[in-house]
PDB file of C-alpha atoms in Angstrom:
ATOM      1  CA  MET A   1     -51.468 -74.227 -55.330  1.00 56.00           C
ATOM      2  CA  THR A   2     -50.076 -77.734 -55.008  1.00 57.00           C
ATOM      3  CA  ASN A   3     -49.278 -79.440 -51.705  1.00 53.00           C
ATOM      4  CA  GLY A   4     -45.564 -79.029 -52.357  1.00 59.00           C
ATOM      5  CA  GLN A   5     -45.966 -75.331 -52.778  1.00 58.00           C
ATOM      6  CA  ARG A   6     -48.008 -75.109 -49.556  1.00 58.00           C
ATOM      7  CA  TYR A   7     -45.308 -76.997 -47.610  1.00 56.00           C
ATOM      8  CA  TYR A   8     -42.625 -74.722 -49.028  1.00 58.00           C
ATOM      9  CA  ALA A   9     -44.550 -71.515 -48.036  1.00 60.00           C
ATOM     10  CA  ALA A  10     -45.133 -72.861 -44.517  1.00 60.00           C
ATOM     11  CA  PHE A  11     -41.466 -73.611 -44.208  1.00 61.00           C
ATOM     12  CA  LEU A  12     -40.534 -70.076 -45.214  1.00 62.00           C
ATOM     13  CA  CYS A  13     -42.954 -68.533 -42.626  1.00 57.00           C
ATOM     14  CA  ALA A  14     -41.573 -70.753 -39.853  1.00 61.00           C
ATOM     15  CA  ALA A  15     -38.008 -69.863 -40.779  1.00 59.00           C
ATOM     16  CA  PHE A  16     -38.799 -66.142 -40.848  1.00 59.00           C
ATOM     17  CA  THR A  17     -40.501 -66.352 -37.415  1.00 61.00           C
ATOM     18  CA  LEU A  18     -37.505 -68.168 -35.915  1.00 60.00           C
ATOM     19  CA  ILE A  19     -35.005 -65.643 -37.285  1.00 62.00           C
ATOM     20  CA  SER A  20     -37.107 -62.712 -35.939  1.00 56.00           C
ATOM     21  CA  ALA A  21     -37.224 -64.285 -32.478  1.00 52.00           C
ATOM     22  CA  MET A  22     -33.444 -64.763 -32.466  1.00 58.00           C
ATOM     23  CA  LEU A  23     -32.856 -61.130 -33.453  1.00 54.00           C
ATOM     24  CA  VAL A  24     -35.058 -59.952 -30.549  1.00 48.00           C
ATOM     25  CA  PHE A  25     -33.719 -62.132 -27.732  1.00 49.00           C
ATOM     26  CA  TRP A  26     -30.035 -62.570 -28.650  1.00 48.00           C
ATOM     27  CA  PRO A  27     -28.861 -58.907 -27.874  1.00 48.00           C
ATOM     28  CA  ARG A  28     -30.662 -59.032 -24.501  1.00 48.00           C
ATOM     29  CA  LYS A  29     -28.839 -62.178 -23.518  1.00 45.00           C
ATOM     30  CA  ARG A  30     -25.494 -60.636 -24.536  1.00 47.00           C
ATOM     31  CA  GLN A  31     -26.195 -57.590 -22.354  1.00 47.00           C
ATOM     32  CA  GLU A  32     -27.082 -59.831 -19.378  1.00 45.00           C
ATOM     33  CA  ALA A  33     -23.887 -61.786 -19.926  1.00 45.00           C
ATOM     34  CA  ASN A  34     -21.827 -58.540 -19.938  1.00 47.00           C
ATOM     35  CA  PRO A  35     -23.400 -56.168 -17.375  1.00 47.00           C
ATOM     36  CA  ILE A  36     -21.447 -52.987 -18.247  1.00 40.00           C
ATOM     37  CA  PRO A  37     -22.922 -49.775 -16.718  1.00 41.00           C
ATOM     38  CA  GLN A  38     -24.256 -47.536 -19.458  1.00 43.00           C
ATOM     39  CA  ALA A  39     -26.300 -44.356 -19.663  1.00 43.00           C
ATOM     40  CA  ARG A  40     -30.017 -45.080 -19.356  1.00 43.00           C
ATOM     41  CA  GLU A  41     -32.548 -43.748 -21.811  1.00 41.00           C
ATOM     42  CA  SER A  42     -36.076 -42.614 -21.102  1.00 39.00           C
ATOM     43  CA  VAL A  43     -38.651 -41.893 -23.776  1.00 36.00           C
ATOM     44  CA  ALA A  44     -40.505 -38.631 -23.944  1.00 38.00           C
ATOM     45  CA  VAL A  45     -43.553 -38.324 -26.213  1.00 37.00           C
ATOM     46  CA  VAL A  46     -43.790 -35.315 -28.476  1.00 39.00           C
ATOM     47  CA  GLY A  47     -47.165 -34.513 -30.091  1.00 42.00           C
ATOM     48  CA  GLU A  48     -47.142 -33.490 -33.743  1.00 41.00           C
ATOM     49  CA  THR A  49     -50.287 -32.108 -35.339  1.00 42.00           C
ATOM     50  CA  THR A  50     -51.153 -31.381 -38.939  1.00 42.00           C
ATOM     51  CA  ALA A  51     -54.308 -30.007 -40.442  1.00 42.00           C
ATOM     52  CA  GLY A  52     -57.118 -32.538 -40.293  1.00 43.00           C
ATOM     53  CA  THR A  53     -55.014 -35.264 -38.611  1.00 43.00           C
ATOM     54  CA  PRO A  54     -54.750 -36.218 -34.939  1.00 44.00           C
ATOM     55  CA  ALA A  55     -51.566 -35.670 -32.992  1.00 43.00           C
ATOM     56  CA  ARG A  56     -48.925 -38.269 -33.754  1.00 44.00           C
ATOM     57  CA  LYS A  57     -46.765 -39.475 -30.894  1.00 43.00           C
ATOM     58  CA  THR A  58     -43.071 -39.727 -31.669  1.00 41.00           C
ATOM     59  CA  PRO A  59     -40.635 -41.302 -29.151  1.00 44.00           C
ATOM     60  CA  VAL A  60     -37.648 -39.041 -28.461  1.00 41.00           C
ATOM     61  CA  PRO A  61     -34.695 -40.575 -26.584  1.00 44.00           C
ATOM     62  CA  THR A  62     -33.423 -38.566 -23.604  1.00 44.00           C
ATOM     63  CA  VAL A  63     -30.079 -39.559 -22.063  1.00 43.00           C
ATOM     64  CA  VAL A  64     -30.095 -39.695 -18.253  1.00 45.00           C
ATOM     65  CA  ALA A  65     -26.714 -40.052 -16.541  1.00 46.00           C
ATOM     66  CA  GLU A  66     -26.283 -42.782 -13.994  1.00 48.00           C
ATOM     67  CA  THR A  67     -26.382 -41.555 -10.403  1.00 47.00           C
ATOM     68  CA  PRO A  68     -22.754 -41.613  -9.112  1.00 47.00           C
ATOM     69  CA  THR A  69     -22.038 -43.882  -6.203  1.00 48.00           C
ATOM     70  CA  ALA A  70     -21.327 -41.906  -3.018  1.00 45.00           C
ATOM     71  CA  VAL A  71     -17.897 -42.623  -1.571  1.00 42.00           C
ATOM     72  CA  LYS A  72     -17.540 -42.217   2.175  1.00 45.00           C
ATOM     73  CA  LEU A  73     -14.198 -40.839   3.313  1.00 43.00           C
ATOM     74  CA  ALA A  74     -12.740 -41.530   6.684  1.00 44.00           C
ATOM     75  CA  PRO A  75     -12.765 -38.437   8.915  1.00 45.00           C
ATOM     76  CA  VAL A  76      -9.454 -36.557   8.923  1.00 42.00           C
ATOM     77  CA  ALA A  77      -8.211 -35.138  12.179  1.00 44.00           C
ATOM     78  CA  MET A  78      -7.883 -31.326  11.991  1.00 45.00           C
ATOM     79  CA  VAL A  79      -4.520 -30.080  13.189  1.00 44.00           C
ATOM     80  CA  PRO A  80      -4.771 -26.602  14.734  1.00 43.00           C
ATOM     81  CA  PRO A  81      -2.253 -23.994  13.534  1.00 43.00           C
ATOM     82  CA  PRO A  82       0.737 -23.470  15.798  1.00 42.00           C
ATOM     83  CA  VAL A  83       0.275 -20.810  18.437  1.00 40.00           C
ATOM     84  CA  ARG A  84       2.580 -17.838  17.842  1.00 39.00           C
ATOM     85  CA  GLU A  85       3.936 -16.012  20.788  1.00 38.00           C
ATOM     86  CA  ALA A  86       3.111 -12.321  21.052  1.00 38.00           C
ATOM     87  CA  GLU A  87       5.757 -10.213  19.355  1.00 43.00           C
ATOM     88  CA  ASP A  88       7.010  -6.866  20.442  1.00 45.00           C
ATOM     89  CA  ALA A  89       5.796  -4.233  17.949  1.00 44.00           C
ATOM     90  CA  THR A  90       9.124  -2.443  17.905  1.00 44.00           C
ATOM     91  CA  ALA A  91      10.971  -5.728  17.465  1.00 44.00           C
ATOM     92  CA  ARG A  92       9.014  -6.223  14.241  1.00 48.00           C
ATOM     93  CA  VAL A  93       9.954  -2.717  13.143  1.00 50.00           C
ATOM     94  CA  GLU A  94      13.580  -3.575  13.777  1.00 49.00           C
ATOM     95  CA  THR A  95      13.582  -6.839  11.834  1.00 43.00           C
ATOM     96  CA  LEU A  96      11.292  -6.211   8.866  1.00 43.00           C
ATOM     97  CA  PRO A  97      13.723  -3.972   6.946  1.00 43.00           C
ATOM     98  CA  ARG A  98      16.072  -6.937   6.845  1.00 50.00           C
ATOM     99  CA  VAL A  99      13.565  -8.813   4.705  1.00 46.00           C
ATOM    100  CA  GLU A 100      13.421  -5.836   2.348  1.00 59.00           C
ATOM    101  CA  ASP A 101       9.675  -5.238   2.633  1.00 74.00           C
ATOM    102  CA  TYR A 102       8.950  -1.497   2.679  1.00 79.00           C
ATOM    103  CA  GLU A 103       5.164  -1.862   2.740  1.00 81.00           C
ATOM    104  CA  ALA A 104       5.228  -4.314   5.650  1.00 80.00           C
ATOM    105  CA  VAL A 105       7.446  -2.034   7.732  1.00 81.00           C
ATOM    106  CA  LEU A 106       5.258   0.959   6.936  1.00 82.00           C
ATOM    107  CA  VAL A 107       2.178  -0.928   8.135  1.00 84.00           C
ATOM    108  CA  GLU A 108       3.921  -1.890  11.371  1.00 84.00           C
ATOM    109  CA  VAL A 109       5.128   1.654  12.023  1.00 84.00           C
ATOM    110  CA  SER A 110       1.682   3.104  11.332  1.00 84.00           C
ATOM    111  CA  ALA A 111       0.138   0.629  13.768  1.00 85.00           C
ATOM    112  CA  LEU A 112       2.305   1.679  16.711  1.00 86.00           C
ATOM    113  CA  GLY A 113       0.250   3.091  19.562  1.00 89.00           C
ATOM    114  CA  ASP A 114       0.529   6.440  21.342  1.00 91.00           C
ATOM    115  CA  SER A 115       1.585   5.029  24.724  1.00 91.00           C
ATOM    116  CA  LEU A 116       4.783   3.168  23.931  1.00 92.00           C
ATOM    117  CA  PRO A 117       6.999   2.063  26.822  1.00 92.00           C
ATOM    118  CA  GLU A 118      10.493   3.505  27.198  1.00 91.00           C
ATOM    119  CA  LYS A 119      12.118   0.344  25.802  1.00 91.00           C
ATOM    120  CA  GLN A 120      10.231   0.593  22.532  1.00 91.00           C
ATOM    121  CA  ILE A 121      10.943   4.310  22.264  1.00 93.00           C
ATOM    122  CA  ALA A 122      14.650   3.630  22.769  1.00 93.00           C
ATOM    123  CA  ASP A 123      14.485   0.953  20.049  1.00 91.00           C
ATOM    124  CA  LEU A 124      12.822   3.418  17.687  1.00 93.00           C
ATOM    125  CA  TYR A 125      15.586   5.941  18.309  1.00 95.00           C
ATOM    126  CA  GLY A 126      17.984   3.168  17.355  1.00 93.00           C
ATOM    127  CA  PHE A 127      15.957   2.550  14.207  1.00 92.00           C
ATOM    128  CA  LEU A 128      16.334   6.230  13.243  1.00 94.00           C
ATOM    129  CA  LYS A 129      20.111   5.984  13.653  1.00 94.00           C
ATOM    130  CA  ARG A 130      20.492   2.815  11.639  1.00 91.00           C
ATOM    131  CA  PRO A 131      22.731   3.503   8.623  1.00 90.00           C
ATOM    132  CA  LEU A 132      21.347   3.320   5.112  1.00 87.00           C
ATOM    133  CA  GLN A 133      23.548   0.311   4.327  1.00 85.00           C
ATOM    134  CA  ALA A 134      21.592  -1.762   6.854  1.00 84.00           C
ATOM    135  CA  PHE A 135      18.481  -1.553   4.648  1.00 83.00           C
ATOM    136  CA  LYS A 136      19.278  -4.049   1.904  1.00 78.00           C
ATOM    137  CA  ASP A 137      17.939  -3.193  -1.558  1.00 77.00           C
ATOM    138  CA  MET A 138      15.884  -0.284  -0.198  1.00 85.00           C
ATOM    139  CA  ASP A 139      16.603   3.104  -1.759  1.00 89.00           C
ATOM    140  CA  THR A 140      17.329   6.326   0.121  1.00 92.00           C
ATOM    141  CA  PRO A 141      13.856   7.924  -0.250  1.00 93.00           C
ATOM    142  CA  SER A 142      12.166   4.741   1.026  1.00 92.00           C
ATOM    143  CA  VAL A 143      14.370   4.545   4.118  1.00 92.00           C
ATOM    144  CA  ALA A 144      13.931   8.274   4.796  1.00 94.00           C
ATOM    145  CA  SER A 145      10.173   7.873   4.408  1.00 93.00           C
ATOM    146  CA  LEU A 146      10.065   5.063   6.992  1.00 92.00           C
ATOM    147  CA  LYS A 147      12.120   7.118   9.421  1.00 95.00           C
ATOM    148  CA  ASN A 148       9.896  10.140   8.826  1.00 95.00           C
ATOM    149  CA  HIS A 149       6.880   8.047   9.859  1.00 94.00           C
ATOM    150  CA  VAL A 150       8.721   6.939  12.993  1.00 94.00           C
ATOM    151  CA  MET A 151       9.438  10.588  13.847  1.00 96.00           C
ATOM    152  CA  ASP A 152       5.748  11.381  13.401  1.00 95.00           C
ATOM    153  CA  ASN A 153       4.708   8.502  15.625  1.00 94.00           C
ATOM    154  CA  LEU A 154       7.081   9.481  18.418  1.00 95.00           C
ATOM    155  CA  LEU A 155       5.699  13.007  18.290  1.00 95.00           C
ATOM    156  CA  LYS A 156       2.147  11.675  18.736  1.00 94.00           C
ATOM    157  CA  GLN A 157       2.867   9.961  22.047  1.00 95.00           C
ATOM    158  CA  GLN A 158       0.654  11.013  24.923  1.00 93.00           C
ATOM    159  CA  SER A 159       3.803  11.809  26.844  1.00 93.00           C
ATOM    160  CA  LEU A 160       6.438  13.316  24.565  1.00 93.00           C
ATOM    161  CA  PRO A 161       9.538  11.102  24.646  1.00 93.00           C
ATOM    162  CA  ALA A 162      12.519  12.400  26.556  1.00 85.00           C
ATOM    163  CA  ASP A 163      15.380  13.699  24.421  1.00 93.00           C
ATOM    164  CA  TYR A 164      13.226  13.941  21.274  1.00 97.00           C
ATOM    165  CA  GLY A 165      14.706  17.350  20.487  1.00 96.00           C
ATOM    166  CA  ALA A 166      18.232  16.112  21.126  1.00 97.00           C
ATOM    167  CA  GLU A 167      17.659  13.098  18.862  1.00 97.00           C
ATOM    168  CA  MET A 168      16.428  15.292  15.992  1.00 98.00           C
ATOM    169  CA  ILE A 169      19.378  17.645  16.431  1.00 98.00           C
ATOM    170  CA  GLY A 170      21.731  14.679  16.358  1.00 97.00           C
ATOM    171  CA  LEU A 171      20.190  13.355  13.133  1.00 97.00           C
ATOM    172  CA  TYR A 172      20.515  16.772  11.511  1.00 98.00           C
ATOM    173  CA  ARG A 173      24.103  17.408  12.582  1.00 97.00           C
ATOM    174  CA  ASN A 174      25.308  13.967  11.509  1.00 96.00           C
ATOM    175  CA  ARG A 175      26.692  14.665   8.036  1.00 95.00           C
ATOM    176  CA  ALA A 176      26.855  10.955   7.330  1.00 94.00           C
ATOM    177  CA  ASN A 177      23.078  10.969   7.060  1.00 96.00           C
ATOM    178  CA  ASP A 178      21.522  11.663   3.674  1.00 95.00           C
ATOM    179  CA  GLU A 179      20.076  15.082   2.870  1.00 96.00           C
ATOM    180  CA  LEU A 180      16.462  13.913   2.980  1.00 96.00           C
ATOM    181  CA  LEU A 181      16.769  12.454   6.477  1.00 97.00           C
ATOM    182  CA  ARG A 182      18.521  15.596   7.757  1.00 97.00           C
ATOM    183  CA  ASN A 183      15.756  17.671   6.174  1.00 97.00           C
ATOM    184  CA  PHE A 184      13.073  15.643   7.971  1.00 97.00           C
ATOM    185  CA  ALA A 185      14.933  16.033  11.267  1.00 98.00           C
ATOM    186  CA  VAL A 186      14.953  19.840  10.888  1.00 98.00           C
ATOM    187  CA  GLN A 187      11.241  19.879  10.077  1.00 97.00           C
ATOM    188  CA  HIS A 188      10.484  17.797  13.158  1.00 97.00           C
ATOM    189  CA  LEU A 189      12.455  20.162  15.370  1.00 97.00           C
ATOM    190  CA  GLU A 190       9.955  22.894  14.580  1.00 96.00           C
ATOM    191  CA  LEU A 191       7.041  20.462  14.947  1.00 96.00           C
ATOM    192  CA  TYR A 192       8.391  19.325  18.307  1.00 96.00           C
ATOM    193  CA  ALA A 193       8.672  22.902  19.578  1.00 96.00           C
ATOM    194  CA  GLY A 194       5.131  23.601  18.375  1.00 95.00           C
ATOM    195  CA  THR A 195       3.808  20.478  20.100  1.00 95.00           C
ATOM    196  CA  LEU A 196       5.523  21.498  23.315  1.00 94.00           C
ATOM    197  CA  ALA A 197       3.948  24.938  23.054  1.00 94.00           C
ATOM    198  CA  VAL A 198       0.455  23.472  22.541  1.00 93.00           C
ATOM    199  CA  ARG A 199       0.930  21.280  25.599  1.00 91.00           C
ATOM    200  CA  GLY A 200       2.264  24.185  27.605  1.00 89.00           C
ATOM    201  CA  GLY A 201       5.800  22.868  27.835  1.00 88.00           C
ATOM    202  CA  TYR A 202       7.825  25.139  25.545  1.00 91.00           C
ATOM    203  CA  ASP A 203      10.124  27.486  27.413  1.00 94.00           C
ATOM    204  CA  ALA A 204      12.093  29.821  25.146  1.00 94.00           C
ATOM    205  CA  ALA A 205      14.554  30.423  27.979  1.00 94.00           C
ATOM    206  CA  SER A 206      15.328  26.732  28.460  1.00 95.00           C
ATOM    207  CA  ASP A 207      18.549  25.084  27.391  1.00 96.00           C
ATOM    208  CA  GLU A 208      16.595  22.785  25.069  1.00 95.00           C
ATOM    209  CA  ALA A 209      14.959  25.734  23.257  1.00 95.00           C
ATOM    210  CA  SER A 210      18.373  27.383  22.866  1.00 96.00           C
ATOM    211  CA  LYS A 211      19.781  24.228  21.239  1.00 97.00           C
ATOM    212  CA  ILE A 212      16.800  23.988  18.904  1.00 97.00           C
ATOM    213  CA  ARG A 213      17.245  27.593  17.764  1.00 97.00           C
ATOM    214  CA  SER A 214      20.984  27.077  17.255  1.00 97.00           C
ATOM    215  CA  ALA A 215      20.511  23.960  15.140  1.00 98.00           C
ATOM    216  CA  MET A 216      17.795  25.525  13.004  1.00 98.00           C
ATOM    217  CA  ASP A 217      19.823  28.705  12.518  1.00 97.00           C
ATOM    218  CA  ALA A 218      22.750  26.634  11.249  1.00 97.00           C
ATOM    219  CA  ALA A 219      20.446  24.660   8.971  1.00 98.00           C
ATOM    220  CA  SER A 220      18.963  27.847   7.471  1.00 97.00           C
ATOM    221  CA  ARG A 221      22.403  28.738   6.137  1.00 97.00           C
ATOM    222  CA  GLU A 222      22.623  25.565   4.058  1.00 97.00           C
ATOM    223  CA  THR A 223      21.041  27.226   1.045  1.00 97.00           C
ATOM    224  CA  ASP A 224      22.790  24.863  -1.359  1.00 96.00           C
ATOM    225  CA  SER A 225      20.440  22.038  -0.339  1.00 97.00           C
ATOM    226  CA  SER A 226      16.781  21.595   0.555  1.00 97.00           C
ATOM    227  CA  ILE A 227      17.722  21.704   4.249  1.00 98.00           C
ATOM    228  CA  GLY A 228      18.047  25.494   4.145  1.00 98.00           C
ATOM    229  CA  GLY A 229      14.463  25.912   2.972  1.00 97.00           C
ATOM    230  CA  ALA A 230      13.090  23.590   5.662  1.00 97.00           C
ATOM    231  CA  ALA A 231      14.925  25.588   8.315  1.00 98.00           C
ATOM    232  CA  LEU A 232      13.808  28.992   6.976  1.00 98.00           C
ATOM    233  CA  LEU A 233      10.148  27.943   7.007  1.00 97.00           C
ATOM    234  CA  GLY A 234      10.533  26.330  10.437  1.00 97.00           C
ATOM    235  CA  LEU A 235      12.180  29.413  11.966  1.00 97.00           C
ATOM    236  CA  ALA A 236       9.545  31.731  10.490  1.00 97.00           C
ATOM    237  CA  ARG A 237       6.772  29.716  12.172  1.00 96.00           C
ATOM    238  CA  LEU A 238       8.673  29.144  15.394  1.00 96.00           C
ATOM    239  CA  SER A 239       9.355  32.883  15.694  1.00 96.00           C
ATOM    240  CA  ARG A 240       5.654  33.422  16.398  1.00 93.00           C
ATOM    241  CA  LEU A 241       6.021  31.736  19.790  1.00 92.00           C
ATOM    242  CA  ASP A 242       9.721  32.238  20.499  1.00 95.00           C
ATOM    243  CA  ALA A 243      10.644  35.899  20.963  1.00 95.00           C
ATOM    244  CA  LYS A 244      14.324  34.970  21.113  1.00 96.00           C
ATOM    245  CA  ILE A 245      14.390  34.361  17.361  1.00 96.00           C
ATOM    246  CA  ASP A 246      15.667  37.457  15.548  1.00 96.00           C
ATOM    247  CA  ARG A 247      12.922  38.049  12.985  1.00 96.00           C
ATOM    248  CA  SER A 248      14.787  40.920  11.347  1.00 96.00           C
ATOM    249  CA  ALA A 249      17.867  38.791  10.691  1.00 97.00           C
ATOM    250  CA  LEU A 250      15.640  35.970   9.489  1.00 97.00           C
ATOM    251  CA  ALA A 251      13.848  38.296   7.044  1.00 97.00           C
ATOM    252  CA  THR A 252      17.148  39.515   5.629  1.00 97.00           C
ATOM    253  CA  ARG A 253      18.360  35.948   5.126  1.00 97.00           C
ATOM    254  CA  ALA A 254      15.119  34.851   3.456  1.00 98.00           C
ATOM    255  CA  ALA A 255      15.067  37.828   1.058  1.00 97.00           C
ATOM    256  CA  ALA A 256      18.696  37.236   0.096  1.00 97.00           C
ATOM    257  CA  CYS A 257      18.055  33.548  -0.555  1.00 98.00           C
ATOM    258  CA  ALA A 258      15.005  34.343  -2.698  1.00 97.00           C
ATOM    259  CA  ALA A 259      17.082  36.722  -4.839  1.00 97.00           C
ATOM    260  CA  ASN A 260      20.026  34.308  -5.198  1.00 97.00           C
ATOM    261  CA  ALA A 261      19.699  32.251  -8.400  1.00 96.00           C
ATOM    262  CA  SER A 262      22.383  29.832  -7.157  1.00 96.00           C
ATOM    263  CA  SER A 263      20.280  28.768  -4.180  1.00 97.00           C
ATOM    264  CA  ASP A 264      18.841  25.260  -4.207  1.00 97.00           C
ATOM    265  CA  LEU A 265      15.501  25.416  -6.033  1.00 97.00           C
ATOM    266  CA  GLN A 266      13.460  23.974  -3.163  1.00 97.00           C
ATOM    267  CA  THR A 267      15.155  26.310  -0.684  1.00 98.00           C
ATOM    268  CA  ARG A 268      14.588  29.282  -2.957  1.00 98.00           C
ATOM    269  CA  ILE A 269      10.888  28.442  -3.217  1.00 98.00           C
ATOM    270  CA  ALA A 270      10.742  28.165   0.586  1.00 98.00           C
ATOM    271  CA  ALA A 271      12.499  31.542   0.942  1.00 98.00           C
ATOM    272  CA  VAL A 272       9.930  33.132  -1.380  1.00 98.00           C
ATOM    273  CA  GLN A 273       7.155  31.675   0.783  1.00 97.00           C
ATOM    274  CA  VAL A 274       8.799  33.073   3.923  1.00 98.00           C
ATOM    275  CA  CYS A 275       8.935  36.528   2.286  1.00 98.00           C
ATOM    276  CA  GLY A 276       5.164  36.364   1.908  1.00 97.00           C
ATOM    277  CA  GLU A 277       4.396  34.854   5.315  1.00 96.00           C
ATOM    278  CA  MET A 278       6.573  37.390   7.141  1.00 97.00           C
ATOM    279  CA  ARG A 279       5.373  40.280   4.925  1.00 96.00           C
ATOM    280  CA  ILE A 280       8.926  41.236   3.999  1.00 97.00           C
ATOM    281  CA  LYS A 281       8.329  44.404   1.967  1.00 96.00           C
ATOM    282  CA  THR A 282      11.950  44.680   0.848  1.00 95.00           C
ATOM    283  CA  SER A 283      11.524  41.485  -1.155  1.00 96.00           C
ATOM    284  CA  ALA A 284       8.769  42.936  -3.387  1.00 97.00           C
ATOM    285  CA  ALA A 285      11.100  43.710  -6.314  1.00 97.00           C
ATOM    286  CA  THR A 286      12.583  40.203  -6.232  1.00 97.00           C
ATOM    287  CA  LEU A 287       9.171  38.619  -6.047  1.00 97.00           C
ATOM    288  CA  ARG A 288       7.847  40.690  -8.922  1.00 97.00           C
ATOM    289  CA  ALA A 289      10.821  39.795 -11.117  1.00 97.00           C
ATOM    290  CA  LEU A 290      10.378  36.096 -10.431  1.00 97.00           C
ATOM    291  CA  ALA A 291       6.629  36.247 -11.049  1.00 96.00           C
ATOM    292  CA  ASP A 292       7.157  37.892 -14.455  1.00 96.00           C
ATOM    293  CA  ASP A 293      10.106  35.742 -15.580  1.00 96.00           C
ATOM    294  CA  PRO A 294       8.841  33.229 -18.206  1.00 95.00           C
ATOM    295  CA  ALA A 295      12.083  31.255 -17.894  1.00 95.00           C
ATOM    296  CA  ALA A 296      11.706  30.760 -14.135  1.00 95.00           C
ATOM    297  CA  ASN A 297      10.544  27.471 -12.630  1.00 96.00           C
ATOM    298  CA  THR A 298       6.733  27.231 -12.647  1.00 96.00           C
ATOM    299  CA  VAL A 299       6.441  26.515  -8.908  1.00 97.00           C
ATOM    300  CA  LEU A 300       8.864  29.346  -8.141  1.00 97.00           C
ATOM    301  CA  ARG A 301       6.801  31.772 -10.244  1.00 97.00           C
ATOM    302  CA  LEU A 302       3.523  30.721  -8.622  1.00 97.00           C
ATOM    303  CA  SER A 303       5.044  31.044  -5.150  1.00 97.00           C
ATOM    304  CA  ALA A 304       6.285  34.531  -6.016  1.00 97.00           C
ATOM    305  CA  ARG A 305       2.833  35.598  -7.189  1.00 97.00           C
ATOM    306  CA  HIS A 306       1.221  34.255  -4.041  1.00 97.00           C
ATOM    307  CA  SER A 307       3.736  36.035  -1.804  1.00 97.00           C
ATOM    308  CA  LEU A 308       3.149  39.275  -3.716  1.00 96.00           C
ATOM    309  CA  SER A 309      -0.558  38.968  -2.980  1.00 96.00           C
ATOM    310  CA  LEU A 310       0.257  38.588   0.728  1.00 96.00           C
ATOM    311  CA  LEU A 311       2.412  41.727   0.642  1.00 95.00           C
ATOM    312  CA  ALA A 312      -0.485  43.647  -0.845  1.00 93.00           C
ATOM    313  CA  GLU A 313      -2.800  42.821   2.065  1.00 85.00           C
TER     314      GLU A 313
END
């Protein structure tokens, strides 16, 4: 090799070394000049073995996210909720129907205690008398159901409210009320008399007992609606503790209603039940005919069969 060739080879090696050094250090200087946060990498070593060869270490990059910088927030003052004044339970019962929330009113009524003051009881009587039109967008069964729960609650008071019987009679006799509400009022008349009897306060000779019997007797004649059936059942049960109720006349009326196909279906079913409860033997033929009639209402047929079994006892 000549001297010229040696100089040329040395030049090429020097140039190659310089270029390699530039490629190594130039990216690092760019990164230092532009310090942009980036994900860091750490190297994990994975051993690979093959038959007859030692394990070979291969670098595997693993991305590690930068730890986020904690940001301290200034404390925020907590504002306590406004204190609500205690509300009268009955006042809530009076106002909730205006917001058209049946479930909410039902919850409030169910939560009423058994020792209500006279003012709340008077308000509840007013609730019972409120016309259907005052309950916006609430249908008749829903309103009647709410009032039925109020009647139940009043009857559960430790001291029975004064004029409860008179209030129920008034609700029944008011023809402006819907049939369902009048029906519930009749049912609660019998329940009220029974509650009085359990507490030792029912006097068949009293003026109140006389008015209860009169109202229920009138209701038992309304066989064209469900009210008649409620009254027949109520009188049959009340007659067990009130000797002033004419059981013979009641039996005749119940048997006639059971045999009358034009009677309201619910009242006819109730009359059939009364025939069984009172063991009215003269109704046996009617009951047997209803039990065997395939065209008769299913509930009516089943009630007839049950009453027949009671007559056979």
